Amino acid sequence: MWSCCSARATGSTRMSLVGPRPTSFAPSTHEPWQTARLSVRPGMTGLWQVEGRGRVDFDERLRLDLKYIEQRSFLKDLRIMARTVPVMIGKKGSI
């Protein structure tokens, strides 16, 4: 939906503004329930970024990604983008 730019972190992967954050883990390392997050374009920010960030473990991060995928919409993306800036400025949940 929000496809706009290229990222060089894992090659020439196209990213959207909002979506599950990319990971460095190979798809073969994911549990079967975790692979749904790989079916959508990764995002520069996402539900995990504004709701969990450094306060949640990897499994909870993936649950937030799956929740986003199930509920994604233009309005939800706008809300996540609006929440991203204050979270980043306030360093809420940063490690």
PDB file of N, CA and C in Angstrom:
ATOM      1  N   MET A   1       0.822  -1.191   0.000  1.00  0.00           N
ATOM      2  CA  MET A   1       0.000   0.000   0.000  1.00  0.00           C
ATOM      3  C   MET A   1       0.869   1.258   0.000  1.00  0.00           C
ATOM      4  N   TRP A   2       1.818   1.335   0.909  1.00  0.00           N
ATOM      5  CA  TRP A   2       2.632   2.531   1.058  1.00  0.00           C
ATOM      6  C   TRP A   2       4.018   2.360   0.439  1.00  0.00           C
ATOM      7  N   SER A   3       4.127   1.516  -0.551  1.00  0.00           N
ATOM      8  CA  SER A   3       5.417   1.248  -1.163  1.00  0.00           C
ATOM      9  C   SER A   3       6.047   2.538  -1.657  1.00  0.00           C
ATOM     10  N   CYS A   4       7.278   2.777  -1.219  1.00  0.00           N
ATOM     11  CA  CYS A   4       7.864   4.056  -1.609  1.00  0.00           C
ATOM     12  C   CYS A   4       9.367   4.057  -1.750  1.00  0.00           C
ATOM     13  N   CYS A   5      10.051   3.111  -1.172  1.00  0.00           N
ATOM     14  CA  CYS A   5      11.491   3.246  -1.170  1.00  0.00           C
ATOM     15  C   CYS A   5      12.187   1.898  -1.155  1.00  0.00           C
ATOM     16  N   SER A   6      13.469   1.898  -1.391  1.00  0.00           N
ATOM     17  CA  SER A   6      14.272   0.684  -1.367  1.00  0.00           C
ATOM     18  C   SER A   6      15.147   0.684  -0.129  1.00  0.00           C
ATOM     19  N   ALA A   7      15.398  -0.485   0.386  1.00  0.00           N
ATOM     20  CA  ALA A   7      16.299  -0.631   1.528  1.00  0.00           C
ATOM     21  C   ALA A   7      17.466  -1.511   1.114  1.00  0.00           C
ATOM     22  N   ARG A   8      18.611  -1.223   1.611  1.00  0.00           N
ATOM     23  CA  ARG A   8      19.805  -1.989   1.262  1.00  0.00           C
ATOM     24  C   ARG A   8      20.214  -2.949   2.380  1.00  0.00           C
ATOM     25  N   ALA A   9      19.482  -3.000   3.482  1.00  0.00           N
ATOM     26  CA  ALA A   9      19.864  -3.830   4.620  1.00  0.00           C
ATOM     27  C   ALA A   9      19.954  -5.308   4.255  1.00  0.00           C
ATOM     28  N   THR A  10      19.030  -5.792   3.458  1.00  0.00           N
ATOM     29  CA  THR A  10      19.025  -7.208   3.085  1.00  0.00           C
ATOM     30  C   THR A  10      19.002  -7.342   1.575  1.00  0.00           C
ATOM     31  N   GLY A  11      19.811  -6.577   0.899  1.00  0.00           N
ATOM     32  CA  GLY A  11      19.801  -6.597  -0.558  1.00  0.00           C
ATOM     33  C   GLY A  11      18.994  -5.428  -1.065  1.00  0.00           C
ATOM     34  N   SER A  12      18.252  -5.638  -2.125  1.00  0.00           N
ATOM     35  CA  SER A  12      17.458  -4.573  -2.717  1.00  0.00           C
ATOM     36  C   SER A  12      15.979  -4.819  -2.452  1.00  0.00           C
ATOM     37  N   THR A  13      15.626  -4.911  -1.190  1.00  0.00           N
ATOM     38  CA  THR A  13      14.257  -5.193  -0.782  1.00  0.00           C
ATOM     39  C   THR A  13      13.412  -3.933  -0.814  1.00  0.00           C
ATOM     40  N   ARG A  14      12.242  -4.016  -1.416  1.00  0.00           N
ATOM     41  CA  ARG A  14      11.316  -2.888  -1.397  1.00  0.00           C
ATOM     42  C   ARG A  14      10.592  -2.899  -0.059  1.00  0.00           C
ATOM     43  N   MET A  15      10.409  -1.723   0.494  1.00  0.00           N
ATOM     44  CA  MET A  15       9.736  -1.595   1.785  1.00  0.00           C
ATOM     45  C   MET A  15       8.561  -0.648   1.643  1.00  0.00           C
ATOM     46  N   SER A  16       7.628  -0.783   2.577  1.00  0.00           N
ATOM     47  CA  SER A  16       6.534   0.166   2.672  1.00  0.00           C
ATOM     48  C   SER A  16       6.796   1.051   3.888  1.00  0.00           C
ATOM     49  N   LEU A  17       6.013   2.087   4.058  1.00  0.00           N
ATOM     50  CA  LEU A  17       6.174   2.920   5.248  1.00  0.00           C
ATOM     51  C   LEU A  17       5.758   2.170   6.496  1.00  0.00           C
ATOM     52  N   VAL A  18       4.634   1.440   6.418  1.00  0.00           N
ATOM     53  CA  VAL A  18       4.114   0.717   7.575  1.00  0.00           C
ATOM     54  C   VAL A  18       4.006  -0.759   7.221  1.00  0.00           C
ATOM     55  N   GLY A  19       4.426  -1.587   8.145  1.00  0.00           N
ATOM     56  CA  GLY A  19       4.362  -3.031   7.958  1.00  0.00           C
ATOM     57  C   GLY A  19       5.234  -3.702   9.001  1.00  0.00           C
ATOM     58  N   PRO A  20       5.290  -5.015   8.997  1.00  0.00           N
ATOM     59  CA  PRO A  20       6.170  -5.704   9.937  1.00  0.00           C
ATOM     60  C   PRO A  20       7.617  -5.281   9.706  1.00  0.00           C
ATOM     61  N   ARG A  21       8.335  -5.006  10.767  1.00  0.00           N
ATOM     62  CA  ARG A  21       9.743  -4.637  10.634  1.00  0.00           C
ATOM     63  C   ARG A  21      10.538  -5.822  10.126  1.00  0.00           C
ATOM     64  N   PRO A  22      11.499  -5.592   9.241  1.00  0.00           N
ATOM     65  CA  PRO A  22      12.313  -6.700   8.739  1.00  0.00           C
ATOM     66  C   PRO A  22      13.209  -7.269   9.839  1.00  0.00           C
ATOM     67  N   THR A  23      13.554  -8.531   9.697  1.00  0.00           N
ATOM     68  CA  THR A  23      14.496  -9.161  10.620  1.00  0.00           C
ATOM     69  C   THR A  23      15.652  -9.742   9.817  1.00  0.00           C
ATOM     70  N   SER A  24      16.696 -10.095  10.506  1.00  0.00           N
ATOM     71  CA  SER A  24      17.847 -10.693   9.844  1.00  0.00           C
ATOM     72  C   SER A  24      17.782 -12.218   9.861  1.00  0.00           C
ATOM     73  N   PHE A  25      16.691 -12.766  10.410  1.00  0.00           N
ATOM     74  CA  PHE A  25      16.546 -14.210  10.491  1.00  0.00           C
ATOM     75  C   PHE A  25      16.067 -14.782   9.167  1.00  0.00           C
ATOM     76  N   ALA A  26      16.643 -15.889   8.765  1.00  0.00           N
ATOM     77  CA  ALA A  26      16.229 -16.568   7.536  1.00  0.00           C
ATOM     78  C   ALA A  26      14.833 -17.163   7.726  1.00  0.00           C
ATOM     79  N   PRO A  27      14.027 -17.203   6.678  1.00  0.00           N
ATOM     80  CA  PRO A  27      12.684 -17.789   6.796  1.00  0.00           C
ATOM     81  C   PRO A  27      12.689 -19.200   7.374  1.00  0.00           C
ATOM     82  N   SER A  28      13.730 -19.966   7.132  1.00  0.00           N
ATOM     83  CA  SER A  28      13.786 -21.343   7.633  1.00  0.00           C
ATOM     84  C   SER A  28      13.898 -21.406   9.153  1.00  0.00           C
ATOM     85  N   THR A  29      14.261 -20.310   9.807  1.00  0.00           N
ATOM     86  CA  THR A  29      14.373 -20.300  11.267  1.00  0.00           C
ATOM     87  C   THR A  29      13.059 -19.964  11.956  1.00  0.00           C
ATOM     88  N   HIS A  30      12.049 -19.556  11.194  1.00  0.00           N
ATOM     89  CA  HIS A  30      10.755 -19.198  11.770  1.00  0.00           C
ATOM     90  C   HIS A  30       9.916 -20.444  12.046  1.00  0.00           C
ATOM     91  N   GLU A  31       9.142 -20.386  13.112  1.00  0.00           N
ATOM     92  CA  GLU A  31       8.138 -21.418  13.388  1.00  0.00           C
ATOM     93  C   GLU A  31       7.036 -21.254  12.350  1.00  0.00           C
ATOM     94  N   PRO A  32       6.269 -22.323  12.066  1.00  0.00           N
ATOM     95  CA  PRO A  32       5.205 -22.211  11.047  1.00  0.00           C
ATOM     96  C   PRO A  32       4.230 -21.051  11.299  1.00  0.00           C
ATOM     97  N   TRP A  33       3.843 -20.787  12.561  1.00  0.00           N
ATOM     98  CA  TRP A  33       2.881 -19.719  12.849  1.00  0.00           C
ATOM     99  C   TRP A  33       3.483 -18.337  12.596  1.00  0.00           C
ATOM    100  N   GLN A  34       4.792 -18.247  12.537  1.00  0.00           N
ATOM    101  CA  GLN A  34       5.464 -16.961  12.367  1.00  0.00           C
ATOM    102  C   GLN A  34       5.655 -16.558  10.901  1.00  0.00           C
ATOM    103  N   THR A  35       5.474 -17.476   9.985  1.00  0.00           N
ATOM    104  CA  THR A  35       5.806 -17.197   8.591  1.00  0.00           C
ATOM    105  C   THR A  35       4.817 -16.286   7.878  1.00  0.00           C
ATOM    106  N   ALA A  36       3.622 -16.092   8.420  1.00  0.00           N
ATOM    107  CA  ALA A  36       2.639 -15.205   7.774  1.00  0.00           C
ATOM    108  C   ALA A  36       3.180 -13.786   7.639  1.00  0.00           C
ATOM    109  N   ARG A  37       4.007 -13.373   8.557  1.00  0.00           N
ATOM    110  CA  ARG A  37       4.566 -12.013   8.501  1.00  0.00           C
ATOM    111  C   ARG A  37       5.475 -11.822   7.299  1.00  0.00           C
ATOM    112  N   LEU A  38       5.959 -12.932   6.733  1.00  0.00           N
ATOM    113  CA  LEU A  38       6.838 -12.852   5.573  1.00  0.00           C
ATOM    114  C   LEU A  38       6.064 -12.679   4.268  1.00  0.00           C
ATOM    115  N   SER A  39       4.731 -12.778   4.350  1.00  0.00           N
ATOM    116  CA  SER A  39       3.900 -12.680   3.147  1.00  0.00           C
ATOM    117  C   SER A  39       3.568 -11.239   2.767  1.00  0.00           C
ATOM    118  N   VAL A  40       3.917 -10.291   3.620  1.00  0.00           N
ATOM    119  CA  VAL A  40       3.660  -8.879   3.330  1.00  0.00           C
ATOM    120  C   VAL A  40       4.979  -8.119   3.273  1.00  0.00           C
ATOM    121  N   ARG A  41       4.959  -7.007   2.609  1.00  0.00           N
ATOM    122  CA  ARG A  41       6.144  -6.171   2.462  1.00  0.00           C
ATOM    123  C   ARG A  41       6.547  -5.608   3.830  1.00  0.00           C
ATOM    124  N   PRO A  42       7.824  -5.668   4.179  1.00  0.00           N
ATOM    125  CA  PRO A  42       8.253  -5.093   5.460  1.00  0.00           C
ATOM    126  C   PRO A  42       8.092  -3.581   5.462  1.00  0.00           C
ATOM    127  N   GLY A  43       7.992  -3.010   6.649  1.00  0.00           N
ATOM    128  CA  GLY A  43       7.791  -1.571   6.769  1.00  0.00           C
ATOM    129  C   GLY A  43       8.875  -0.879   7.572  1.00  0.00           C
ATOM    130  N   MET A  44       8.947   0.408   7.391  1.00  0.00           N
ATOM    131  CA  MET A  44       9.908   1.227   8.132  1.00  0.00           C
ATOM    132  C   MET A  44       9.442   1.437   9.572  1.00  0.00           C
ATOM    133  N   THR A  45       8.146   1.358   9.799  1.00  0.00           N
ATOM    134  CA  THR A  45       7.582   1.386  11.143  1.00  0.00           C
ATOM    135  C   THR A  45       6.412   0.422  11.152  1.00  0.00           C
ATOM    136  N   GLY A  46       5.981   0.064  12.331  1.00  0.00           N
ATOM    137  CA  GLY A  46       4.881  -0.884  12.417  1.00  0.00           C
ATOM    138  C   GLY A  46       4.273  -0.906  13.805  1.00  0.00           C
ATOM    139  N   LEU A  47       3.326  -1.792  13.985  1.00  0.00           N
ATOM    140  CA  LEU A  47       2.625  -1.894  15.265  1.00  0.00           C
ATOM    141  C   LEU A  47       3.597  -2.216  16.390  1.00  0.00           C
ATOM    142  N   TRP A  48       4.526  -3.130  16.125  1.00  0.00           N
ATOM    143  CA  TRP A  48       5.522  -3.456  17.144  1.00  0.00           C
ATOM    144  C   TRP A  48       6.320  -2.222  17.547  1.00  0.00           C
ATOM    145  N   GLN A  49       6.652  -1.382  16.606  1.00  0.00           N
ATOM    146  CA  GLN A  49       7.457  -0.198  16.872  1.00  0.00           C
ATOM    147  C   GLN A  49       6.760   0.759  17.836  1.00  0.00           C
ATOM    148  N   VAL A  50       5.441   0.880  17.728  1.00  0.00           N
ATOM    149  CA  VAL A  50       4.729   1.846  18.577  1.00  0.00           C
ATOM    150  C   VAL A  50       4.083   1.216  19.812  1.00  0.00           C
ATOM    151  N   GLU A  51       3.918  -0.095  19.823  1.00  0.00           N
ATOM    152  CA  GLU A  51       3.283  -0.728  20.984  1.00  0.00           C
ATOM    153  C   GLU A  51       4.224  -1.549  21.843  1.00  0.00           C
ATOM    154  N   GLY A  52       5.297  -2.049  21.267  1.00  0.00           N
ATOM    155  CA  GLY A  52       6.158  -2.930  22.041  1.00  0.00           C
ATOM    156  C   GLY A  52       7.604  -2.506  22.103  1.00  0.00           C
ATOM    157  N   ARG A  53       8.131  -2.198  20.970  1.00  0.00           N
ATOM    158  CA  ARG A  53       9.530  -1.803  20.799  1.00  0.00           C
ATOM    159  C   ARG A  53      10.450  -2.682  21.623  1.00  0.00           C
ATOM    160  N   GLY A  54      11.295  -2.157  22.463  1.00  0.00           N
ATOM    161  CA  GLY A  54      12.274  -2.940  23.213  1.00  0.00           C
ATOM    162  C   GLY A  54      11.733  -3.637  24.441  1.00  0.00           C
ATOM    163  N   ARG A  55      10.431  -3.499  24.707  1.00  0.00           N
ATOM    164  CA  ARG A  55       9.853  -4.072  25.925  1.00  0.00           C
ATOM    165  C   ARG A  55       9.316  -5.483  25.741  1.00  0.00           C
ATOM    166  N   VAL A  56       9.297  -5.996  24.524  1.00  0.00           N
ATOM    167  CA  VAL A  56       8.696  -7.303  24.284  1.00  0.00           C
ATOM    168  C   VAL A  56       9.710  -8.263  23.676  1.00  0.00           C
ATOM    169  N   ASP A  57       9.489  -9.558  23.905  1.00  0.00           N
ATOM    170  CA  ASP A  57      10.392 -10.555  23.326  1.00  0.00           C
ATOM    171  C   ASP A  57      10.034 -10.799  21.854  1.00  0.00           C
ATOM    172  N   PHE A  58      10.826 -11.625  21.189  1.00  0.00           N
ATOM    173  CA  PHE A  58      10.662 -11.846  19.754  1.00  0.00           C
ATOM    174  C   PHE A  58       9.289 -12.427  19.420  1.00  0.00           C
ATOM    175  N   ASP A  59       8.813 -13.391  20.203  1.00  0.00           N
ATOM    176  CA  ASP A  59       7.503 -13.982  19.918  1.00  0.00           C
ATOM    177  C   ASP A  59       6.384 -12.941  20.018  1.00  0.00           C
ATOM    178  N   GLU A  60       6.451 -12.070  21.028  1.00  0.00           N
ATOM    179  CA  GLU A  60       5.423 -11.034  21.163  1.00  0.00           C
ATOM    180  C   GLU A  60       5.517 -10.035  20.011  1.00  0.00           C
ATOM    181  N   ARG A  61       6.721  -9.739  19.585  1.00  0.00           N
ATOM    182  CA  ARG A  61       6.914  -8.861  18.421  1.00  0.00           C
ATOM    183  C   ARG A  61       6.228  -9.460  17.196  1.00  0.00           C
ATOM    184  N   LEU A  62       6.398 -10.758  16.995  1.00  0.00           N
ATOM    185  CA  LEU A  62       5.751 -11.412  15.855  1.00  0.00           C
ATOM    186  C   LEU A  62       4.238 -11.427  16.006  1.00  0.00           C
ATOM    187  N   ARG A  63       3.741 -11.590  17.222  1.00  0.00           N
ATOM    188  CA  ARG A  63       2.287 -11.537  17.445  1.00  0.00           C
ATOM    189  C   ARG A  63       1.739 -10.156  17.073  1.00  0.00           C
ATOM    190  N   LEU A  64       2.470  -9.104  17.416  1.00  0.00           N
ATOM    191  CA  LEU A  64       2.047  -7.754  17.032  1.00  0.00           C
ATOM    192  C   LEU A  64       2.076  -7.590  15.515  1.00  0.00           C
ATOM    193  N   ASP A  65       3.088  -8.160  14.858  1.00  0.00           N
ATOM    194  CA  ASP A  65       3.141  -8.113  13.395  1.00  0.00           C
ATOM    195  C   ASP A  65       1.940  -8.819  12.787  1.00  0.00           C
ATOM    196  N   LEU A  66       1.590  -9.980  13.316  1.00  0.00           N
ATOM    197  CA  LEU A  66       0.444 -10.734  12.788  1.00  0.00           C
ATOM    198  C   LEU A  66      -0.867  -9.991  13.059  1.00  0.00           C
ATOM    199  N   LYS A  67      -0.964  -9.353  14.213  1.00  0.00           N
ATOM    200  CA  LYS A  67      -2.150  -8.540  14.527  1.00  0.00           C
ATOM    201  C   LYS A  67      -2.282  -7.407  13.514  1.00  0.00           C
ATOM    202  N   TYR A  68      -1.154  -6.764  13.193  1.00  0.00           N
ATOM    203  CA  TYR A  68      -1.182  -5.692  12.192  1.00  0.00           C
ATOM    204  C   TYR A  68      -1.662  -6.233  10.847  1.00  0.00           C
ATOM    205  N   ILE A  69      -1.132  -7.367  10.430  1.00  0.00           N
ATOM    206  CA  ILE A  69      -1.492  -7.949   9.133  1.00  0.00           C
ATOM    207  C   ILE A  69      -2.996  -8.232   9.078  1.00  0.00           C
ATOM    208  N   GLU A  70      -3.549  -8.763  10.147  1.00  0.00           N
ATOM    209  CA  GLU A  70      -4.977  -9.081  10.193  1.00  0.00           C
ATOM    210  C   GLU A  70      -5.850  -7.834  10.178  1.00  0.00           C
ATOM    211  N   GLN A  71      -5.366  -6.745  10.754  1.00  0.00           N
ATOM    212  CA  GLN A  71      -6.192  -5.545  10.918  1.00  0.00           C
ATOM    213  C   GLN A  71      -5.765  -4.379  10.033  1.00  0.00           C
ATOM    214  N   ARG A  72      -4.834  -4.588   9.140  1.00  0.00           N
ATOM    215  CA  ARG A  72      -4.271  -3.468   8.392  1.00  0.00           C
ATOM    216  C   ARG A  72      -5.306  -2.751   7.534  1.00  0.00           C
ATOM    217  N   SER A  73      -5.138  -1.446   7.504  1.00  0.00           N
ATOM    218  CA  SER A  73      -6.004  -0.576   6.710  1.00  0.00           C
ATOM    219  C   SER A  73      -5.285   0.755   6.550  1.00  0.00           C
ATOM    220  N   PHE A  74      -5.758   1.546   5.649  1.00  0.00           N
ATOM    221  CA  PHE A  74      -5.183   2.864   5.425  1.00  0.00           C
ATOM    222  C   PHE A  74      -5.228   3.700   6.705  1.00  0.00           C
ATOM    223  N   LEU A  75      -6.374   3.691   7.390  1.00  0.00           N
ATOM    224  CA  LEU A  75      -6.534   4.464   8.620  1.00  0.00           C
ATOM    225  C   LEU A  75      -5.597   3.956   9.721  1.00  0.00           C
ATOM    226  N   LYS A  76      -5.467   2.645   9.846  1.00  0.00           N
ATOM    227  CA  LYS A  76      -4.561   2.070  10.845  1.00  0.00           C
ATOM    228  C   LYS A  76      -3.113   2.491  10.538  1.00  0.00           C
ATOM    229  N   ASP A  77      -2.735   2.476   9.261  1.00  0.00           N
ATOM    230  CA  ASP A  77      -1.389   2.907   8.880  1.00  0.00           C
ATOM    231  C   ASP A  77      -1.159   4.372   9.266  1.00  0.00           C
ATOM    232  N   LEU A  78      -2.146   5.218   9.023  1.00  0.00           N
ATOM    233  CA  LEU A  78      -2.022   6.631   9.408  1.00  0.00           C
ATOM    234  C   LEU A  78      -1.838   6.778  10.914  1.00  0.00           C
ATOM    235  N   ARG A  79      -2.585   6.002  11.681  1.00  0.00           N
ATOM    236  CA  ARG A  79      -2.460   6.058  13.145  1.00  0.00           C
ATOM    237  C   ARG A  79      -1.075   5.613  13.600  1.00  0.00           C
ATOM    238  N   ILE A  80      -0.572   4.550  13.013  1.00  0.00           N
ATOM    239  CA  ILE A  80       0.760   4.057  13.376  1.00  0.00           C
ATOM    240  C   ILE A  80       1.815   5.095  13.015  1.00  0.00           C
ATOM    241  N   MET A  81       1.704   5.701  11.834  1.00  0.00           N
ATOM    242  CA  MET A  81       2.676   6.730  11.445  1.00  0.00           C
ATOM    243  C   MET A  81       2.621   7.918  12.401  1.00  0.00           C
ATOM    244  N   ALA A  82       1.421   8.316  12.810  1.00  0.00           N
ATOM    245  CA  ALA A  82       1.277   9.443  13.728  1.00  0.00           C
ATOM    246  C   ALA A  82       1.877   9.121  15.099  1.00  0.00           C
ATOM    247  N   ARG A  83       1.808   7.863  15.507  1.00  0.00           N
ATOM    248  CA  ARG A  83       2.360   7.462  16.809  1.00  0.00           C
ATOM    249  C   ARG A  83       3.865   7.234  16.760  1.00  0.00           C
ATOM    250  N   THR A  84       4.418   7.014  15.581  1.00  0.00           N
ATOM    251  CA  THR A  84       5.837   6.685  15.460  1.00  0.00           C
ATOM    252  C   THR A  84       6.739   7.835  15.897  1.00  0.00           C
ATOM    253  N   VAL A  85       6.453   9.038  15.444  1.00  0.00           N
ATOM    254  CA  VAL A  85       7.328  10.173  15.753  1.00  0.00           C
ATOM    255  C   VAL A  85       7.438  10.412  17.261  1.00  0.00           C
ATOM    256  N   PRO A  86       6.328  10.505  17.993  1.00  0.00           N
ATOM    257  CA  PRO A  86       6.467  10.710  19.450  1.00  0.00           C
ATOM    258  C   PRO A  86       7.204   9.560  20.147  1.00  0.00           C
ATOM    259  N   VAL A  87       6.996   8.335  19.690  1.00  0.00           N
ATOM    260  CA  VAL A  87       7.690   7.195  20.295  1.00  0.00           C
ATOM    261  C   VAL A  87       9.190   7.312  20.059  1.00  0.00           C
ATOM    262  N   MET A  88       9.573   7.692  18.849  1.00  0.00           N
ATOM    263  CA  MET A  88      10.991   7.807  18.528  1.00  0.00           C
ATOM    264  C   MET A  88      11.638   8.989  19.262  1.00  0.00           C
ATOM    265  N   ILE A  89      10.955  10.108  19.328  1.00  0.00           N
ATOM    266  CA  ILE A  89      11.506  11.288  20.012  1.00  0.00           C
ATOM    267  C   ILE A  89      11.634  11.028  21.508  1.00  0.00           C
ATOM    268  N   GLY A  90      10.599  10.418  22.080  1.00  0.00           N
ATOM    269  CA  GLY A  90      10.620  10.128  23.509  1.00  0.00           C
ATOM    270  C   GLY A  90      11.444   8.907  23.873  1.00  0.00           C
ATOM    271  N   LYS A  91      11.912   8.184  22.858  1.00  0.00           N
ATOM    272  CA  LYS A  91      12.696   6.968  23.058  1.00  0.00           C
ATOM    273  C   LYS A  91      11.973   5.960  23.934  1.00  0.00           C
ATOM    274  N   LYS A  92      10.664   5.994  23.897  1.00  0.00           N
ATOM    275  CA  LYS A  92       9.838   5.082  24.693  1.00  0.00           C
ATOM    276  C   LYS A  92      10.122   3.639  24.301  1.00  0.00           C
ATOM    277  N   GLY A  93      10.500   2.838  25.275  1.00  0.00           N
ATOM    278  CA  GLY A  93      10.749   1.427  25.025  1.00  0.00           C
ATOM    279  C   GLY A  93      12.069   1.112  24.364  1.00  0.00           C
ATOM    280  N   SER A  94      12.916   2.128  24.186  1.00  0.00           N
ATOM    281  CA  SER A  94      14.204   1.856  23.533  1.00  0.00           C
ATOM    282  C   SER A  94      15.115   1.112  24.492  1.00  0.00           C
ATOM    283  N   ILE A  95      16.027   0.392  23.901  1.00  0.00           N
ATOM    284  CA  ILE A  95      16.934  -0.436  24.711  1.00  0.00           C
ATOM    285  C   ILE A  95      18.138   0.387  25.120  1.00  0.00           C
TER     286      ILE A  95
END
